[in-house]
XYZ file of N, CA, C and O in Angstrom:
684
model
N 121.666 184.754 -44.058
C 121.701 183.354 -43.704
C 123.048 183.071 -42.938
O 124.060 183.520 -43.403
N 122.968 182.408 -41.849
C 124.241 182.045 -41.123
C 125.076 181.110 -42.052
O 124.517 180.310 -42.824
N 126.443 181.234 -41.965
C 127.312 180.452 -42.941
C 127.118 178.945 -42.756
O 126.913 178.193 -43.703
N 126.938 178.399 -41.433
C 126.663 177.038 -41.329
C 125.405 176.532 -41.828
O 125.277 175.518 -42.438
N 124.368 177.337 -41.685
C 123.092 177.022 -42.130
C 123.038 177.024 -43.645
O 122.461 176.196 -44.268
N 123.722 178.011 -44.259
C 123.805 178.105 -45.668
C 124.573 176.851 -46.225
O 124.055 176.322 -47.199
N 125.604 176.493 -45.579
C 126.291 175.248 -46.114
C 125.458 174.024 -45.963
O 125.471 173.194 -46.831
N 124.798 173.926 -44.860
C 123.950 172.723 -44.567
C 122.777 172.706 -45.556
O 122.440 171.570 -45.992
N 122.281 173.796 -45.855
C 121.134 173.781 -46.891
C 121.635 173.382 -48.218
O 120.884 172.806 -48.954
N 122.849 173.814 -48.617
C 123.309 173.301 -49.891
C 123.488 171.764 -49.874
O 123.174 171.247 -50.966
N 123.990 171.185 -48.831
C 124.016 169.710 -48.810
C 122.626 169.137 -48.915
O 122.439 168.128 -49.575
N 121.722 169.720 -48.167
C 120.305 169.217 -48.157
C 119.814 169.250 -49.677
O 119.145 168.382 -50.201
N 120.070 170.330 -50.350
C 119.603 170.518 -51.816
C 120.267 169.461 -52.633
O 119.604 168.837 -53.432
N 121.520 169.277 -52.462
C 122.241 168.431 -53.370
C 121.721 166.932 -53.046
O 121.411 166.235 -53.983
N 121.472 166.663 -51.792
C 120.948 165.265 -51.468
C 119.562 165.057 -52.027
O 119.210 163.976 -52.505
N 118.645 166.115 -52.035
C 117.334 165.945 -52.583
C 117.430 165.716 -54.060
O 116.710 164.915 -54.617
N 118.272 166.507 -54.711
C 118.401 166.282 -56.205
C 118.872 164.917 -56.433
O 118.352 164.274 -57.335
N 119.965 164.453 -55.794
C 120.424 163.156 -56.042
C 119.417 162.064 -55.710
O 119.225 161.111 -56.381
N 118.584 162.248 -54.677
C 117.536 161.250 -54.328
C 116.441 161.168 -55.321
O 115.702 160.207 -55.528
N 116.239 162.248 -56.028
C 115.220 162.226 -57.135
C 115.443 161.223 -58.278
O 114.594 160.795 -58.910
N 116.810 160.817 -58.338
C 117.070 159.808 -59.327
C 116.353 158.514 -59.017
O 115.958 157.707 -59.995
N 116.098 158.204 -57.724
C 115.354 157.082 -57.404
C 113.831 157.059 -57.839
O 113.183 156.143 -57.768
N 113.430 158.271 -58.204
C 112.044 158.461 -58.569
C 111.961 158.565 -60.166
O 110.897 159.147 -60.653
N 113.089 158.206 -60.740
C 112.989 158.226 -62.261
C 113.446 159.644 -62.887
O 113.279 159.786 -64.009
N 113.881 160.514 -62.032
C 114.279 161.835 -62.519
C 115.725 161.778 -62.727
O 116.451 161.409 -61.781
N 116.263 162.118 -63.946
C 117.672 162.135 -64.210
C 118.331 163.351 -63.656
O 118.403 164.346 -64.382
N 118.713 163.230 -62.503
C 119.290 164.479 -61.790
C 120.900 164.329 -61.687
O 121.347 163.188 -61.506
N 121.548 165.350 -61.862
C 122.946 165.415 -61.798
C 123.324 166.674 -61.043
O 122.842 167.808 -61.260
N 124.305 166.535 -60.138
C 124.930 167.697 -59.342
C 126.330 167.930 -59.889
O 127.162 166.972 -59.891
N 126.568 169.179 -60.275
C 127.905 169.616 -60.597
C 128.273 170.751 -59.553
O 127.626 171.664 -59.458
N 129.425 170.564 -58.901
C 129.906 171.462 -57.958
C 131.215 172.187 -58.420
O 132.318 171.579 -58.393
N 131.087 173.338 -59.052
C 132.315 174.017 -59.520
C 132.975 174.666 -58.386
O 132.426 175.003 -57.320
N 134.194 174.919 -58.626
C 135.034 175.576 -57.577
C 135.219 177.043 -57.967
O 134.261 177.585 -58.587
N 136.297 177.734 -57.671
C 136.425 179.165 -58.032
C 136.528 179.161 -59.519
O 137.436 178.737 -60.190
N 135.465 179.811 -60.130
C 135.311 179.954 -61.639
C 135.973 181.185 -61.978
O 135.827 182.369 -61.373
N 136.709 181.124 -63.069
C 137.295 182.450 -63.696
C 137.209 182.363 -65.199
O 136.796 181.319 -65.829
N 137.423 183.431 -65.821
C 137.257 183.585 -67.239
C 136.041 184.429 -67.527
O 135.249 184.720 -66.681
N 135.886 184.725 -68.770
C 134.743 185.561 -69.287
C 133.720 184.637 -69.926
O 133.968 184.023 -70.893
N 132.471 184.705 -69.402
C 131.352 183.934 -69.884
C 130.804 184.556 -71.201
O 131.201 185.750 -71.546
N 129.962 183.902 -71.867
C 129.378 184.379 -73.132
C 127.955 184.901 -72.911
O 127.391 185.470 -73.881
N 127.351 184.804 -71.751
C 126.035 185.135 -71.497
C 125.904 186.630 -71.045
O 126.793 187.452 -71.189
N 124.771 187.024 -70.485
C 124.483 188.349 -70.025
C 125.487 188.747 -68.920
O 126.048 189.934 -68.934
N 125.619 187.848 -67.949
C 126.540 188.132 -66.820
C 127.871 187.440 -67.249
O 127.965 186.227 -67.084
N 128.814 188.204 -67.629
C 130.024 187.640 -68.093
C 131.108 187.248 -67.044
O 131.912 186.516 -67.326
N 131.036 187.916 -65.939
C 132.056 187.656 -64.798
C 131.659 186.654 -63.827
O 130.416 186.490 -63.589
N 132.651 185.954 -63.185
C 132.283 185.097 -62.125
C 132.180 185.965 -60.849
O 131.954 187.145 -60.916
N 132.336 185.302 -59.738
C 132.063 186.105 -58.483
C 133.491 186.416 -57.732
O 133.684 187.537 -57.429
N 134.158 185.365 -57.398
C 135.288 185.559 -56.575
C 136.421 186.474 -57.094
O 136.865 187.405 -56.472
N 136.849 186.158 -58.286
C 138.064 186.922 -58.895
C 137.689 188.371 -58.982
O 138.407 189.234 -58.601
N 136.476 188.676 -59.711
C 136.146 190.074 -59.765
C 136.018 190.798 -58.399
O 136.373 191.964 -58.243
N 135.463 190.044 -57.388
C 135.326 190.591 -56.061
C 136.764 190.886 -55.499
O 136.945 192.038 -54.888
N 137.711 190.106 -55.714
C 139.035 190.277 -55.196
C 139.702 191.483 -55.856
O 140.414 192.252 -55.279
N 139.447 191.458 -57.234
C 140.069 192.551 -58.060
C 139.521 194.021 -57.546
O 140.285 194.877 -57.277
N 138.168 194.039 -57.415
C 137.498 195.283 -57.034
C 138.074 195.675 -55.578
O 138.336 196.847 -55.423
N 138.122 194.721 -54.671
C 138.534 194.995 -53.260
C 139.982 195.487 -53.377
O 140.432 196.439 -52.615
N 140.757 194.762 -54.054
C 142.282 195.161 -54.181
C 142.353 196.525 -54.720
O 143.199 197.346 -54.259
N 141.588 196.872 -55.762
C 141.686 198.292 -56.328
C 141.262 199.314 -55.214
O 141.892 200.330 -55.116
N 140.283 199.004 -54.490
C 139.777 199.886 -53.411
C 140.960 200.167 -52.473
O 141.135 201.272 -52.059
N 141.652 198.973 -52.099
C 142.759 199.183 -51.113
C 144.052 199.608 -51.628
O 144.880 200.116 -50.981
N 144.154 199.548 -52.929
C 145.422 200.031 -53.538
C 146.460 198.909 -53.638
O 147.613 199.243 -54.046
N 146.154 197.685 -53.295
C 147.103 196.617 -53.201
C 146.252 195.281 -53.274
O 145.106 195.268 -52.935
N 146.915 194.239 -53.873
C 146.305 192.912 -53.791
C 146.040 192.525 -52.428
O 146.730 192.831 -51.513
N 144.843 191.868 -52.231
C 144.500 191.452 -50.855
C 144.234 189.961 -50.635
O 143.806 189.263 -51.601
N 144.798 189.527 -49.548
C 144.442 188.186 -49.073
C 144.295 188.277 -47.561
O 144.392 189.339 -47.010
N 143.826 187.138 -46.998
C 143.416 187.256 -45.559
C 144.179 186.270 -44.710
O 144.555 185.165 -45.242
N 144.534 186.725 -43.647
C 145.407 185.904 -42.750
C 146.793 185.694 -43.378
O 147.327 186.638 -43.949
N 147.242 184.558 -43.473
C 148.562 184.351 -44.101
C 148.429 184.094 -45.538
O 149.420 184.068 -46.293
N 147.314 183.962 -46.095
C 147.095 183.758 -47.517
C 147.459 182.351 -48.066
O 147.569 182.165 -49.243
N 147.731 181.404 -47.088
C 148.145 180.226 -47.563
C 146.877 179.229 -47.792
O 147.128 178.026 -48.185
N 145.723 179.688 -47.690
C 144.669 178.873 -48.031
C 144.518 178.711 -49.469
O 144.866 179.597 -50.374
N 144.139 177.534 -49.945
C 144.288 177.078 -51.368
C 142.890 176.701 -51.885
O 142.048 176.098 -51.170
N 142.502 177.287 -53.098
C 141.312 177.078 -53.762
C 141.513 176.404 -55.014
O 142.376 176.743 -55.775
N 140.781 175.289 -55.299
C 140.744 174.778 -56.560
C 140.144 175.826 -57.468
O 139.286 176.557 -57.003
N 140.431 175.737 -58.759
C 139.775 176.695 -59.689
C 139.495 176.102 -61.071
O 139.882 174.872 -61.365
N 138.701 176.715 -61.907
C 138.257 176.221 -63.129
C 137.806 177.336 -64.079
O 137.262 178.329 -63.734
N 138.219 177.250 -65.274
C 137.862 178.181 -66.382
C 136.364 177.940 -66.730
O 135.958 176.906 -66.876
N 135.704 179.053 -66.991
C 134.286 178.954 -67.340
C 133.922 178.172 -68.565
O 132.976 177.341 -68.646
N 134.901 178.170 -69.571
C 134.697 177.341 -70.751
C 134.764 175.904 -70.520
O 134.093 175.033 -71.067
N 135.733 175.421 -69.586
C 135.850 174.107 -69.257
C 134.602 173.614 -68.539
O 134.182 172.575 -68.610
N 134.065 174.561 -67.643
C 132.864 174.293 -66.854
C 131.695 174.079 -67.748
O 130.946 173.035 -67.681
N 131.565 174.861 -68.865
C 130.555 174.640 -69.791
C 130.673 173.384 -70.506
O 129.606 172.688 -70.829
N 131.855 172.966 -70.799
C 132.122 171.650 -71.568
C 131.672 170.567 -70.602
O 131.009 169.539 -71.102
N 131.905 170.635 -69.288
C 131.540 169.563 -68.441
C 130.042 169.522 -68.339
O 129.461 168.357 -68.361
N 129.276 170.606 -68.304
C 127.812 170.606 -68.260
C 127.264 169.831 -69.449
O 126.350 169.022 -69.517
N 127.929 170.101 -70.714
C 127.429 169.391 -71.944
C 127.676 167.942 -71.776
O 126.789 167.081 -72.078
N 128.847 167.534 -71.358
C 129.231 166.135 -71.254
C 128.312 165.434 -70.202
O 127.836 164.283 -70.437
N 127.885 166.184 -69.149
C 127.119 165.559 -68.148
C 125.714 165.273 -68.752
O 125.113 164.322 -68.473
N 125.225 166.267 -69.482
C 123.828 166.114 -70.157
C 123.941 164.918 -71.050
O 122.931 164.195 -71.128
N 125.000 164.808 -71.736
C 125.080 163.718 -72.827
C 125.321 162.332 -72.140
O 124.835 161.309 -72.646
N 126.120 162.251 -71.104
C 126.661 160.925 -70.695
C 126.405 160.539 -69.247
O 126.506 159.336 -68.919
N 126.213 161.472 -68.300
C 126.064 161.154 -66.874
C 124.812 160.313 -66.575
O 123.809 160.546 -67.040
N 125.021 159.443 -65.674
C 123.891 158.690 -65.075
C 123.213 159.541 -64.046
O 123.749 160.364 -63.375
N 121.868 159.283 -63.983
C 121.019 160.038 -62.998
C 121.675 159.763 -61.512
O 122.031 158.636 -61.281
N 121.588 160.784 -60.729
C 122.066 160.577 -59.389
C 123.624 160.863 -59.229
O 124.181 160.570 -58.180
N 124.267 161.293 -60.315
C 125.738 161.616 -60.322
C 126.036 162.879 -59.663
O 125.246 163.799 -59.823
N 127.121 162.939 -59.018
C 127.631 164.140 -58.497
C 129.157 164.362 -59.081
O 129.933 163.387 -58.929
N 129.498 165.466 -59.548
C 130.861 165.721 -59.985
C 131.461 166.954 -59.406
O 130.698 168.004 -59.403
N 132.627 166.965 -58.990
C 133.301 168.248 -58.616
C 134.088 168.666 -59.851
O 134.643 167.809 -60.582
N 134.137 169.986 -60.076
C 134.689 170.538 -61.197
C 135.892 171.432 -60.893
O 135.692 172.428 -60.094
N 137.173 171.069 -61.257
C 138.297 171.875 -60.959
C 139.357 171.444 -62.133
O 139.261 170.428 -62.704
N 140.272 172.422 -62.280
C 141.550 172.023 -63.168
C 142.645 172.967 -62.751
O 143.147 173.791 -63.515
N 143.019 172.745 -61.553
C 144.268 173.504 -60.965
C 143.743 174.124 -59.614
O 142.705 173.959 -59.149
N 144.844 174.729 -58.997
C 144.604 175.371 -57.631
C 145.670 176.417 -57.482
O 146.614 176.420 -58.074
N 145.335 177.207 -56.505
C 146.233 178.412 -56.234
C 145.949 178.894 -54.852
O 144.851 178.924 -54.363
N 147.021 179.431 -54.236
C 146.767 180.033 -52.866
C 146.196 181.543 -53.089
O 146.397 181.971 -54.175
N 145.338 181.934 -52.063
C 144.809 183.305 -52.240
C 145.921 184.261 -52.205
O 145.795 185.353 -52.834
N 147.030 184.062 -51.551
C 148.097 185.035 -51.594
C 148.714 185.194 -53.079
O 148.969 186.206 -53.467
N 148.923 183.985 -53.655
C 149.410 183.970 -55.017
C 148.402 184.708 -55.984
O 148.833 185.477 -56.809
N 147.120 184.570 -55.843
C 146.150 185.160 -56.625
C 146.284 186.732 -56.366
O 146.310 187.558 -57.238
N 146.411 187.125 -55.045
C 146.550 188.529 -54.631
C 147.811 189.232 -55.393
O 147.783 190.279 -55.830
N 148.961 188.408 -55.290
C 150.204 188.984 -55.866
C 149.956 189.051 -57.324
O 150.479 190.167 -57.984
N 149.305 188.216 -58.049
C 149.069 188.385 -59.435
C 148.139 189.535 -59.784
O 148.309 190.253 -60.681
N 147.096 189.729 -58.932
C 146.177 190.964 -59.099
C 147.093 192.202 -58.936
O 146.912 193.112 -59.740
N 147.881 192.276 -57.991
C 148.877 193.510 -57.827
C 149.603 193.719 -58.957
O 149.651 194.847 -59.507
N 150.199 192.731 -59.690
C 151.035 192.896 -60.840
C 150.269 193.347 -61.995
O 150.528 194.244 -62.695
N 149.149 192.619 -62.186
C 148.305 192.891 -63.363
C 147.709 194.299 -63.393
O 147.600 194.960 -64.427
N 147.320 194.855 -62.193
C 146.709 196.086 -62.159
C 147.589 197.220 -61.571
O 147.117 198.259 -61.223
N 148.889 196.986 -61.641
C 149.874 197.927 -61.235
C 149.561 198.507 -59.804
O 149.593 199.712 -59.558
N 149.218 197.678 -58.900
C 149.015 198.023 -57.490
C 150.185 197.874 -56.634
O 151.088 197.227 -57.025
N 150.166 198.275 -55.402
C 151.240 198.036 -54.480
C 151.249 196.534 -54.254
O 150.318 195.740 -54.533
N 152.415 196.058 -53.599
C 152.614 194.584 -53.343
C 151.364 194.148 -52.508
O 150.780 194.855 -51.670
N 151.009 192.834 -52.760
C 149.823 192.249 -51.953
C 150.100 192.341 -50.571
O 151.244 192.104 -50.122
N 149.043 192.586 -49.731
C 149.116 192.580 -48.306
C 148.035 191.762 -47.640
O 146.948 191.598 -48.155
N 148.356 191.320 -46.533
C 147.318 190.554 -45.735
C 146.350 191.461 -44.925
O 146.732 192.596 -44.462
N 145.039 191.188 -44.987
C 144.038 191.718 -44.074
C 143.540 190.714 -43.175
O 143.795 189.484 -43.350
N 142.962 191.156 -42.123
C 142.330 190.294 -41.202
C 141.125 189.494 -41.666
O 140.514 189.950 -42.588
N 140.838 188.421 -41.110
C 139.602 187.610 -41.423
C 138.423 188.449 -41.230
O 137.456 188.523 -41.952
N 138.506 189.264 -40.147
C 137.336 190.297 -39.878
C 137.105 191.233 -41.077
O 135.979 191.465 -41.299
N 138.204 191.636 -41.632
C 138.114 192.466 -42.849
C 137.336 191.806 -43.936
O 136.431 192.400 -44.635
N 137.644 190.401 -44.047
C 136.970 189.730 -45.208
C 135.416 189.539 -44.820
O 134.546 189.670 -45.684
N 135.137 189.323 -43.543
C 133.688 189.218 -43.116
C 133.037 190.547 -43.292
O 131.948 190.647 -43.763
N 133.658 191.732 -42.895
C 133.108 192.890 -43.070
C 132.796 193.247 -44.473
O 131.753 193.812 -44.709
N 133.681 192.877 -45.398
C 133.465 193.180 -46.857
C 132.476 192.182 -47.511
O 131.705 192.630 -48.253
N 132.649 190.907 -47.212
C 131.854 189.925 -48.010
C 130.907 189.146 -47.213
O 130.258 188.189 -47.669
N 130.626 189.583 -45.975
C 129.679 188.854 -45.132
C 130.313 187.660 -44.533
O 131.371 187.245 -44.925
N 129.574 187.010 -43.629
C 130.099 185.837 -42.846
C 130.449 184.634 -43.904
O 131.509 184.047 -43.764
N 129.614 184.394 -44.852
C 129.776 183.346 -45.675
C 131.013 183.477 -46.640
O 131.815 182.685 -46.889
N 131.032 184.763 -47.144
C 132.092 185.083 -48.012
C 133.440 185.161 -47.308
O 134.452 184.813 -47.765
N 133.382 185.789 -46.149
C 134.577 185.990 -45.290
C 135.205 184.664 -44.787
O 136.397 184.349 -45.014
N 134.376 183.809 -44.064
C 134.908 182.582 -43.476
C 135.033 181.635 -44.473
O 135.968 180.835 -44.608
N 134.071 181.362 -45.347
C 134.008 180.153 -46.208
C 134.514 180.618 -47.651
O 134.999 179.730 -48.318
N 134.404 181.768 -47.974
C 134.789 182.290 -49.265
C 136.286 182.457 -49.437
O 136.904 182.037 -50.356
N 136.869 183.345 -48.515
C 138.164 183.756 -48.722
C 139.186 183.495 -47.610
O 140.338 183.648 -47.723
N 138.639 182.840 -46.592
C 139.541 182.561 -45.354
C 139.668 181.045 -45.132
O 139.999 180.703 -44.035
N 139.290 180.242 -46.079
C 139.312 178.840 -45.915
C 139.895 178.159 -47.174
O 140.131 178.754 -48.188
N 140.174 176.831 -47.083
C 140.549 176.001 -48.189
C 139.313 175.549 -48.867
O 138.313 175.327 -48.259
N 139.378 175.382 -50.175
C 138.372 174.799 -50.929
C 138.947 173.998 -52.082
O 139.169 174.556 -53.191
N 139.234 172.761 -51.711
C 139.960 171.841 -52.705
C 139.093 170.672 -53.001
O 138.413 170.262 -52.071
N 139.133 170.236 -54.199
C 138.390 169.038 -54.685
C 139.106 168.415 -55.750
O 140.072 168.935 -56.307
N 138.693 167.264 -56.277
C 139.261 166.548 -57.393
C 138.176 166.343 -58.472
O 136.997 165.920 -58.076
N 138.489 166.531 -59.655
C 137.560 166.350 -60.771
C 137.894 164.979 -61.437
O 137.373 164.699 -62.559
N 138.636 164.066 -60.788
C 138.978 162.783 -61.295
C 137.753 161.959 -61.862
O 137.814 161.351 -62.863
N 136.692 161.978 -61.047
C 135.411 161.293 -61.434
C 134.922 161.820 -62.731
O 134.497 161.013 -63.640
N 134.802 163.108 -62.875
C 134.267 163.666 -64.154
C 135.179 163.352 -65.279
O 134.761 163.011 -66.397
N 136.414 163.356 -65.016
C 137.400 163.051 -66.099
C 137.234 161.610 -66.549
O 137.281 161.285 -67.703
N 137.117 160.689 -65.566
C 137.005 159.278 -65.868
C 135.708 158.805 -66.453
O 135.648 158.129 -67.463
N 134.656 159.217 -65.847
C 133.299 158.834 -66.226
C 132.783 159.516 -67.543
O 132.080 158.947 -68.278
N 133.095 160.808 -67.710
C 132.545 161.551 -68.755
C 133.687 161.897 -69.942
O 133.326 162.618 -70.906
N 134.888 161.456 -69.681
C 136.013 161.684 -70.576
C 136.142 163.229 -70.745
O 136.372 163.787 -71.813
N 135.918 163.937 -69.676
C 136.121 165.373 -69.621
C 137.619 165.791 -69.771
O 138.434 165.225 -68.921
N 137.951 166.624 -70.599
C 139.386 167.104 -70.721
C 139.436 168.633 -70.664
O 139.517 169.341 -71.728
N 139.432 169.152 -69.511
C 139.569 170.690 -69.354
C 141.033 171.102 -69.888
O 141.984 170.349 -69.904
N 140.939 172.230 -70.580
C 142.108 172.703 -71.240
C 142.869 173.870 -70.454
O 144.046 174.045 -70.624
N 142.043 174.635 -69.765
C 142.686 175.839 -69.064
C 143.227 175.342 -67.671
O 142.428 174.628 -67.016
N 144.376 175.663 -67.378
C 144.871 175.168 -66.010
C 145.697 176.282 -65.272
O 146.396 175.944 -64.299
N 145.387 177.533 -65.567
C 146.182 178.490 -64.753
C 145.361 179.820 -64.548
O 145.122 180.621 -65.522
N 144.795 179.960 -63.322
C 144.081 181.145 -63.026
C 145.046 182.313 -63.088
O 144.604 183.456 -63.340
N 146.334 182.150 -62.776
C 147.336 183.206 -62.836
C 147.460 183.826 -64.250
O 147.472 184.947 -64.401
N 147.358 182.945 -65.204
C 147.458 183.479 -66.639
C 146.154 184.264 -66.965
O 146.277 185.263 -67.714
N 145.041 183.976 -66.436
C 143.860 184.668 -66.720
C 143.917 186.068 -66.035
O 143.533 187.068 -66.614
N 144.273 186.148 -64.742
C 144.417 187.317 -63.994
C 145.236 188.329 -64.808
O 144.963 189.504 -64.991
């Protein structure tokens, strides 16, 4: 699927879910950012960090794309699980919440991966390298863009208190 079409379809799905509240369906949308940490289910890993770690190991150094100054909000899986529980207990139908508790540049994440896995110093690769490895959506929107949001609404309305705030400590 083309990146723009994929992003547009996400918006349409979110809008459809939110509109269902007007039909008496208690719908809630939670939009998590870069998730890290180990889950308790069958699939324990998130997507982005393991992908960056594996690609870094393939290359022999931490990888970031372009200048690496793009910043992603992030969130620990346990904090996300807590938010889902609070949303089920307290959220009004038709609510939408962004989920984050910290942010980091992709270059900083790459440098931490290099240190943790005893790789060479982090190096920049081209955006095309990201597209070649992760496809257009992963390359352009996943690792070569900013993805920042605020969870203030979830904290205020649901009294959500995330406790993990450092993706660097996890890596």
